[in-house]
Amino acid sequence: MIKVKTGVKPDYIIDSHAHLGYWPTLNQCKANLLESTKNNNIDFTLLSFDGSEFKENNSFLKPLTSLTAAKKVLSFINDNKEHFGLLIWIRPFFEKNAAEIELFIKKHRDIIYGLKVHPFLSRVRMTDERLCPYIEVAEKLNLPILVHTAKDKYSQLKYLIRVCKKYPKVKFIAAHCVLETDHNEIIAALLECKNLYCDTAWVDINFIKKLIDYKLTDKILFGTDNPIDGIRTLDEEIYQNYFNNSIRLTKSQINKIMYKNAIKLYDIKINN
């Protein structure tokens, strides 16, 4: 049996892209999240609640308002403050509640680290004016915004690039480096936009070598979508390769990707 070589392990792990939701039930999702993060030595996780605006063809999705969803995560985090933080999922198609979101953030600023936008599930491009009030809240409160990127007509990277240029003081994270592509499109965007970052959710670690070659190590955040595929999500080879540093990054490189970049971007305080 061939033993797979692994590189140095990170000193700490922050998953900057995870969720709560009805997968398949809220209680089971919570249990899966707690068990999987423990089993994989994840020290801190940023969560958003799936607040999708349009029902998909499945049985688990239960669309919720932004604040209802945020309060569900808040309740979970209050029992696990040392290990979890909140990203508020925005629902711009049906809601106009930026002022209420701002007040909620101010009230719970100690555990809220940013906003989450899912253009595909909201059917709203990042350039849509309905998002402007929320982006302005993020700018005012110095909060990053995690944005789902993919090739569908709502989630294309070109829209996020335009918004990055319009709001240069706001930091945006391109989730998935454009999902289900070769990810090469993200390279030019990261080089062009100083306020744009990316995460590793469903991104093969071998692509990370290319980002490093372009001197973009400081712009990569570890993220997983956990536990979207249940308790086994983090057992996928695509994530085990990060935990085991299968491409043998240096200690500095693996620590930046797995936690230091997230600490800096989201201003996370850890005891390490």
mmCIF file of C-alpha atoms in Angstrom:
data_model
loop_
_atom_site.group_PDB
_atom_site.id
_atom_site.type_symbol
_atom_site.label_atom_id
_atom_site.label_comp_id
_atom_site.label_asym_id
_atom_site.label_seq_id
_atom_site.Cartn_x
_atom_site.Cartn_y
_atom_site.Cartn_z
ATOM 1 C CA MET A 1 0.000 0.000 0.000
ATOM 2 C CA ILE A 2 1.394 3.382 -1.025
ATOM 3 C CA LYS A 3 1.544 5.873 1.795
ATOM 4 C CA VAL A 4 0.428 9.327 0.713
ATOM 5 C CA LYS A 5 2.900 12.013 1.664
ATOM 6 C CA THR A 6 1.517 15.057 3.426
ATOM 7 C CA GLY A 7 2.961 18.418 4.275
ATOM 8 C CA VAL A 8 3.154 20.331 7.534
ATOM 9 C CA LYS A 9 -0.203 20.761 9.207
ATOM 10 C CA PRO A 10 -1.676 24.189 9.981
ATOM 11 C CA ASP A 11 -1.431 25.467 13.546
ATOM 12 C CA TYR A 12 -5.111 26.432 13.585
ATOM 13 C CA ILE A 13 -8.092 26.049 11.224
ATOM 14 C CA ILE A 14 -10.869 28.503 10.417
ATOM 15 C CA ASP A 15 -13.648 27.424 8.068
ATOM 16 C CA SER A 16 -14.835 30.731 6.640
ATOM 17 C CA HIS A 17 -17.757 29.298 4.642
ATOM 18 C CA ALA A 18 -20.195 26.950 6.367
ATOM 19 C CA HIS A 19 -23.936 26.820 7.005
ATOM 20 C CA LEU A 20 -26.885 25.916 9.102
ATOM 21 C CA GLY A 21 -30.035 24.770 7.335
ATOM 22 C CA TYR A 22 -32.662 22.067 7.067
ATOM 23 C CA TRP A 23 -30.209 19.408 5.818
ATOM 24 C CA PRO A 24 -32.247 17.242 6.369
ATOM 25 C CA THR A 25 -33.488 18.842 9.601
ATOM 26 C CA LEU A 26 -32.136 21.752 11.600
ATOM 27 C CA ASN A 27 -31.224 19.591 14.598
ATOM 28 C CA GLN A 28 -29.443 17.031 12.435
ATOM 29 C CA CYS A 29 -27.580 19.802 10.629
ATOM 30 C CA LYS A 30 -26.401 21.208 13.976
ATOM 31 C CA ALA A 31 -25.261 17.760 15.077
ATOM 32 C CA ASN A 32 -23.425 17.154 11.804
ATOM 33 C CA LEU A 33 -21.739 20.524 12.044
ATOM 34 C CA LEU A 34 -20.532 19.997 15.604
ATOM 35 C CA GLU A 35 -19.300 16.467 14.961
ATOM 36 C CA SER A 36 -17.586 17.176 11.650
ATOM 37 C CA THR A 37 -15.749 20.261 12.875
ATOM 38 C CA LYS A 38 -14.541 18.369 15.943
ATOM 39 C CA ASN A 39 -13.451 15.336 13.929
ATOM 40 C CA ASN A 40 -11.424 17.515 11.555
ATOM 41 C CA ASN A 41 -9.886 19.782 14.210
ATOM 42 C CA ILE A 42 -11.584 22.928 12.942
ATOM 43 C CA ASP A 43 -11.165 25.579 15.615
ATOM 44 C CA PHE A 44 -13.536 28.282 14.388
ATOM 45 C CA THR A 45 -16.296 28.404 11.764
ATOM 46 C CA LEU A 46 -18.212 31.239 10.140
ATOM 47 C CA LEU A 47 -21.846 30.265 9.578
ATOM 48 C CA SER A 48 -24.698 31.624 7.524
ATOM 49 C CA PHE A 49 -28.207 30.186 7.529
ATOM 50 C CA ASP A 50 -29.611 29.158 4.168
ATOM 51 C CA GLY A 51 -32.113 31.965 3.700
ATOM 52 C CA SER A 52 -32.892 31.140 0.064
ATOM 53 C CA GLU A 53 -35.624 33.248 -1.461
ATOM 54 C CA PHE A 54 -36.881 30.748 -4.030
ATOM 55 C CA LYS A 55 -37.687 27.146 -3.194
ATOM 56 C CA GLU A 56 -35.625 24.537 -4.997
ATOM 57 C CA ASN A 57 -36.774 21.092 -6.067
ATOM 58 C CA ASN A 58 -35.893 19.348 -2.836
ATOM 59 C CA SER A 59 -37.480 18.549 0.480
ATOM 60 C CA PHE A 60 -35.167 20.248 2.962
ATOM 61 C CA LEU A 61 -35.223 23.887 1.892
ATOM 62 C CA LYS A 62 -37.405 26.169 4.002
ATOM 63 C CA PRO A 63 -36.932 29.810 2.928
ATOM 64 C CA LEU A 64 -36.663 32.178 5.876
ATOM 65 C CA THR A 65 -36.357 35.926 6.269
ATOM 66 C CA SER A 66 -32.857 37.275 6.871
ATOM 67 C CA LEU A 67 -33.452 38.120 10.495
ATOM 68 C CA THR A 68 -35.330 34.906 11.295
ATOM 69 C CA ALA A 69 -32.450 32.923 9.828
ATOM 70 C CA ALA A 70 -29.844 35.033 11.622
ATOM 71 C CA LYS A 71 -31.578 34.508 14.951
ATOM 72 C CA LYS A 72 -31.511 30.740 14.462
ATOM 73 C CA VAL A 73 -27.753 30.879 13.948
ATOM 74 C CA LEU A 74 -27.423 33.299 16.855
ATOM 75 C CA SER A 75 -29.134 30.832 19.175
ATOM 76 C CA PHE A 76 -26.750 28.075 18.065
ATOM 77 C CA ILE A 77 -23.676 30.287 18.415
ATOM 78 C CA ASN A 78 -24.622 31.442 21.896
ATOM 79 C CA ASP A 79 -24.110 27.845 23.016
ATOM 80 C CA ASN A 80 -20.818 27.566 21.095
ATOM 81 C CA LYS A 81 -19.288 31.061 21.155
ATOM 82 C CA GLU A 82 -15.673 29.937 21.182
ATOM 83 C CA HIS A 83 -16.021 28.045 17.923
ATOM 84 C CA PHE A 84 -18.566 29.817 15.705
ATOM 85 C CA GLY A 85 -19.364 33.227 14.247
ATOM 86 C CA LEU A 86 -22.215 34.573 12.126
ATOM 87 C CA LEU A 87 -22.464 35.820 8.547
ATOM 88 C CA ILE A 88 -25.917 37.263 7.848
ATOM 89 C CA TRP A 89 -27.535 35.877 4.691
ATOM 90 C CA ILE A 90 -29.162 38.692 2.714
ATOM 91 C CA ARG A 91 -32.451 38.208 0.780
ATOM 92 C CA PRO A 92 -32.587 41.284 -1.510
ATOM 93 C CA PHE A 93 -35.310 40.107 -3.894
ATOM 94 C CA PHE A 94 -38.153 40.088 -1.377
ATOM 95 C CA GLU A 95 -36.788 42.148 1.503
ATOM 96 C CA LYS A 96 -35.886 45.785 2.063
ATOM 97 C CA ASN A 97 -34.527 45.567 5.577
ATOM 98 C CA ALA A 98 -31.020 47.028 5.477
ATOM 99 C CA ALA A 99 -31.805 49.351 8.380
ATOM 100 C CA GLU A 100 -33.055 46.457 10.520
ATOM 101 C CA ILE A 101 -30.026 44.376 9.557
ATOM 102 C CA GLU A 102 -27.738 47.227 10.617
ATOM 103 C CA LEU A 103 -29.400 47.488 14.026
ATOM 104 C CA PHE A 104 -29.202 43.719 14.495
ATOM 105 C CA ILE A 105 -25.500 43.729 13.653
ATOM 106 C CA LYS A 106 -24.773 46.542 16.082
ATOM 107 C CA LYS A 107 -26.616 44.687 18.840
ATOM 108 C CA HIS A 108 -24.677 41.455 18.230
ATOM 109 C CA ARG A 109 -21.435 42.820 16.820
ATOM 110 C CA ASP A 110 -19.330 40.534 18.993
ATOM 111 C CA ILE A 111 -20.394 37.439 17.029
ATOM 112 C CA ILE A 112 -21.279 38.902 13.598
ATOM 113 C CA TYR A 113 -18.403 39.018 11.144
ATOM 114 C CA GLY A 114 -19.942 39.816 7.770
ATOM 115 C CA LEU A 115 -22.722 39.333 5.234
ATOM 116 C CA LYS A 116 -23.482 36.510 2.788
ATOM 117 C CA VAL A 117 -25.063 36.999 -0.657
ATOM 118 C CA HIS A 118 -26.151 34.127 -2.910
ATOM 119 C CA PRO A 119 -27.050 35.674 -6.293
ATOM 120 C CA PHE A 120 -28.353 32.405 -7.753
ATOM 121 C CA LEU A 121 -30.711 31.581 -4.876
ATOM 122 C CA SER A 122 -31.876 35.203 -4.737
ATOM 123 C CA ARG A 123 -32.062 35.691 -8.521
ATOM 124 C CA VAL A 124 -30.229 38.965 -8.111
ATOM 125 C CA ARG A 125 -26.927 39.943 -9.704
ATOM 126 C CA MET A 126 -24.414 41.740 -7.499
ATOM 127 C CA THR A 127 -24.876 44.855 -9.627
ATOM 128 C CA ASP A 128 -28.586 44.998 -8.800
ATOM 129 C CA GLU A 129 -29.478 48.242 -6.995
ATOM 130 C CA ARG A 130 -31.463 46.294 -4.403
ATOM 131 C CA LEU A 131 -28.161 45.197 -2.917
ATOM 132 C CA CYS A 132 -26.733 48.703 -2.557
ATOM 133 C CA PRO A 133 -28.225 49.453 0.896
ATOM 134 C CA TYR A 134 -26.714 46.240 2.306
ATOM 135 C CA ILE A 135 -23.314 46.888 0.779
ATOM 136 C CA GLU A 136 -23.430 50.372 2.272
ATOM 137 C CA VAL A 137 -24.132 48.849 5.694
ATOM 138 C CA ALA A 138 -21.105 46.601 5.243
ATOM 139 C CA GLU A 139 -19.010 49.607 4.289
ATOM 140 C CA LYS A 140 -20.218 51.605 7.281
ATOM 141 C CA LEU A 141 -19.551 48.771 9.747
ATOM 142 C CA ASN A 142 -16.374 47.512 8.054
ATOM 143 C CA LEU A 143 -17.803 44.062 7.343
ATOM 144 C CA PRO A 144 -16.678 41.750 4.513
ATOM 145 C CA ILE A 145 -19.239 40.219 2.155
ATOM 146 C CA LEU A 146 -19.073 36.576 1.086
ATOM 147 C CA VAL A 147 -20.550 36.150 -2.404
ATOM 148 C CA HIS A 148 -21.468 32.909 -4.161
ATOM 149 C CA THR A 149 -19.842 32.856 -7.614
ATOM 150 C CA ALA A 150 -20.617 30.445 -10.448
ATOM 151 C CA LYS A 151 -21.342 30.437 -14.182
ATOM 152 C CA ASP A 152 -25.120 30.850 -13.944
ATOM 153 C CA LYS A 153 -26.576 34.113 -15.212
ATOM 154 C CA TYR A 154 -26.817 35.657 -11.738
ATOM 155 C CA SER A 155 -23.531 34.598 -10.138
ATOM 156 C CA GLN A 156 -20.955 35.457 -12.785
ATOM 157 C CA LEU A 157 -17.710 36.962 -11.591
ATOM 158 C CA LYS A 158 -17.952 39.980 -13.885
ATOM 159 C CA TYR A 159 -20.788 41.395 -11.778
ATOM 160 C CA LEU A 160 -18.803 41.052 -8.577
ATOM 161 C CA ILE A 161 -15.803 42.763 -10.187
ATOM 162 C CA ARG A 162 -17.964 45.784 -11.043
ATOM 163 C CA VAL A 163 -19.180 46.012 -7.462
ATOM 164 C CA CYS A 164 -15.627 45.695 -6.120
ATOM 165 C CA LYS A 165 -14.679 48.735 -8.166
ATOM 166 C CA LYS A 166 -17.777 50.670 -7.113
ATOM 167 C CA TYR A 167 -17.144 49.973 -3.398
ATOM 168 C CA PRO A 168 -13.339 49.881 -2.997
ATOM 169 C CA LYS A 169 -13.564 50.138 0.805
ATOM 170 C CA VAL A 170 -15.610 46.947 1.092
ATOM 171 C CA LYS A 171 -13.877 43.574 1.076
ATOM 172 C CA PHE A 172 -15.593 40.882 -0.992
ATOM 173 C CA ILE A 173 -14.876 37.149 -1.012
ATOM 174 C CA ALA A 174 -15.626 35.179 -4.200
ATOM 175 C CA ALA A 175 -16.913 31.875 -2.833
ATOM 176 C CA HIS A 176 -15.876 28.808 -4.847
ATOM 177 C CA CYS A 177 -13.549 30.782 -7.174
ATOM 178 C CA VAL A 178 -16.441 30.477 -9.690
ATOM 179 C CA LEU A 179 -18.092 27.132 -8.998
ATOM 180 C CA GLU A 180 -17.776 24.173 -11.400
ATOM 181 C CA THR A 181 -15.183 25.829 -13.639
ATOM 182 C CA ASP A 182 -11.413 25.550 -13.989
ATOM 183 C CA HIS A 183 -11.297 28.659 -11.729
ATOM 184 C CA ASN A 184 -8.763 30.441 -13.928
ATOM 185 C CA GLU A 185 -11.103 33.418 -14.288
ATOM 186 C CA ILE A 186 -10.535 34.349 -10.665
ATOM 187 C CA ILE A 187 -6.818 35.024 -11.133
ATOM 188 C CA ALA A 188 -7.148 38.203 -13.187
ATOM 189 C CA ALA A 189 -9.952 39.425 -10.903
ATOM 190 C CA LEU A 190 -7.854 38.978 -7.759
ATOM 191 C CA LEU A 191 -4.955 40.790 -9.379
ATOM 192 C CA GLU A 192 -7.181 43.615 -10.602
ATOM 193 C CA CYS A 193 -9.277 44.210 -7.475
ATOM 194 C CA LYS A 194 -7.375 44.874 -4.267
ATOM 195 C CA ASN A 195 -10.544 44.366 -2.226
ATOM 196 C CA LEU A 196 -11.396 40.947 -3.710
ATOM 197 C CA TYR A 197 -10.554 37.628 -2.047
ATOM 198 C CA CYS A 198 -11.581 34.018 -2.676
ATOM 199 C CA ASP A 199 -12.389 30.866 -0.729
ATOM 200 C CA THR A 200 -11.652 27.199 -1.285
ATOM 201 C CA ALA A 201 -15.177 25.740 -1.099
ATOM 202 C CA TRP A 202 -15.197 22.931 -3.703
ATOM 203 C CA VAL A 203 -11.883 24.160 -5.134
ATOM 204 C CA ASP A 204 -9.245 21.473 -5.759
ATOM 205 C CA ILE A 205 -6.099 22.230 -3.785
ATOM 206 C CA ASN A 206 -3.974 21.905 -6.928
ATOM 207 C CA PHE A 207 -5.488 25.172 -8.183
ATOM 208 C CA ILE A 208 -4.142 26.853 -5.061
ATOM 209 C CA LYS A 209 -0.621 26.260 -6.379
ATOM 210 C CA LYS A 210 -1.487 28.448 -9.359
ATOM 211 C CA LEU A 211 -2.775 31.246 -7.109
ATOM 212 C CA ILE A 212 0.441 31.057 -5.107
ATOM 213 C CA ASP A 213 2.473 31.275 -8.318
ATOM 214 C CA TYR A 214 0.706 34.583 -8.961
ATOM 215 C CA LYS A 215 1.641 35.744 -5.443
ATOM 216 C CA LEU A 216 -1.971 35.639 -4.265
ATOM 217 C CA THR A 217 -1.430 33.619 -1.084
ATOM 218 C CA ASP A 218 -2.755 36.466 1.071
ATOM 219 C CA LYS A 219 -6.111 36.409 -0.749
ATOM 220 C CA ILE A 220 -7.115 32.774 -0.152
ATOM 221 C CA LEU A 221 -9.446 31.707 2.672
ATOM 222 C CA PHE A 222 -10.237 28.133 3.586
ATOM 223 C CA GLY A 223 -13.975 27.384 3.243
ATOM 224 C CA THR A 224 -16.020 24.227 2.757
ATOM 225 C CA ASP A 225 -19.827 24.642 2.514
ATOM 226 C CA ASN A 226 -19.992 22.225 5.467
ATOM 227 C CA PRO A 227 -22.311 20.381 6.132
ATOM 228 C CA ILE A 228 -24.138 20.701 2.808
ATOM 229 C CA ASP A 229 -23.537 17.003 2.071
ATOM 230 C CA GLY A 230 -24.161 15.893 5.615
ATOM 231 C CA ILE A 231 -21.752 14.440 8.146
ATOM 232 C CA ARG A 232 -19.393 13.218 5.403
ATOM 233 C CA THR A 233 -18.864 16.620 3.749
ATOM 234 C CA LEU A 234 -15.408 17.182 5.194
ATOM 235 C CA ASP A 235 -14.406 13.579 4.548
ATOM 236 C CA GLU A 236 -14.330 14.370 0.833
ATOM 237 C CA GLU A 237 -10.848 14.078 -0.622
ATOM 238 C CA ILE A 238 -11.093 17.677 -1.823
ATOM 239 C CA TYR A 239 -11.085 18.856 1.820
ATOM 240 C CA GLN A 240 -8.850 16.192 3.308
ATOM 241 C CA ASN A 241 -6.167 17.421 0.913
ATOM 242 C CA TYR A 242 -6.287 20.809 2.645
ATOM 243 C CA PHE A 243 -6.242 19.343 6.145
ATOM 244 C CA ASN A 244 -3.259 17.173 5.185
ATOM 245 C CA ASN A 245 -1.530 19.823 3.052
ATOM 246 C CA SER A 246 -1.253 17.331 0.198
ATOM 247 C CA ILE A 247 0.627 19.772 -2.070
ATOM 248 C CA ARG A 248 3.172 20.368 0.692
ATOM 249 C CA LEU A 249 2.830 24.108 1.114
ATOM 250 C CA THR A 250 5.256 25.805 3.452
ATOM 251 C CA LYS A 251 4.256 26.429 7.057
ATOM 252 C CA SER A 252 3.705 30.093 6.267
ATOM 253 C CA GLN A 253 1.561 29.367 3.225
ATOM 254 C CA ILE A 254 -0.679 26.736 4.817
ATOM 255 C CA ASN A 255 -1.213 28.871 7.936
ATOM 256 C CA LYS A 256 -2.235 31.894 5.866
ATOM 257 C CA ILE A 257 -4.751 29.900 3.852
ATOM 258 C CA MET A 258 -6.168 27.850 6.703
ATOM 259 C CA TYR A 259 -6.592 30.640 9.248
ATOM 260 C CA LYS A 260 -4.394 33.740 9.201
ATOM 261 C CA ASN A 261 -6.022 35.363 6.174
ATOM 262 C CA ALA A 262 -9.470 34.868 7.717
ATOM 263 C CA ILE A 263 -8.334 36.376 11.014
ATOM 264 C CA LYS A 264 -7.065 39.463 9.241
ATOM 265 C CA LEU A 265 -10.020 39.872 6.883
ATOM 266 C CA TYR A 266 -12.800 39.222 9.408
ATOM 267 C CA ASP A 267 -10.980 40.582 12.472
ATOM 268 C CA ILE A 268 -11.417 37.305 14.348
ATOM 269 C CA LYS A 269 -9.971 37.169 17.861
ATOM 270 C CA ILE A 270 -8.584 33.775 18.812
ATOM 271 C CA ASN A 271 -6.728 32.394 21.804
ATOM 272 C CA ASN A 272 -3.704 31.083 19.924
#
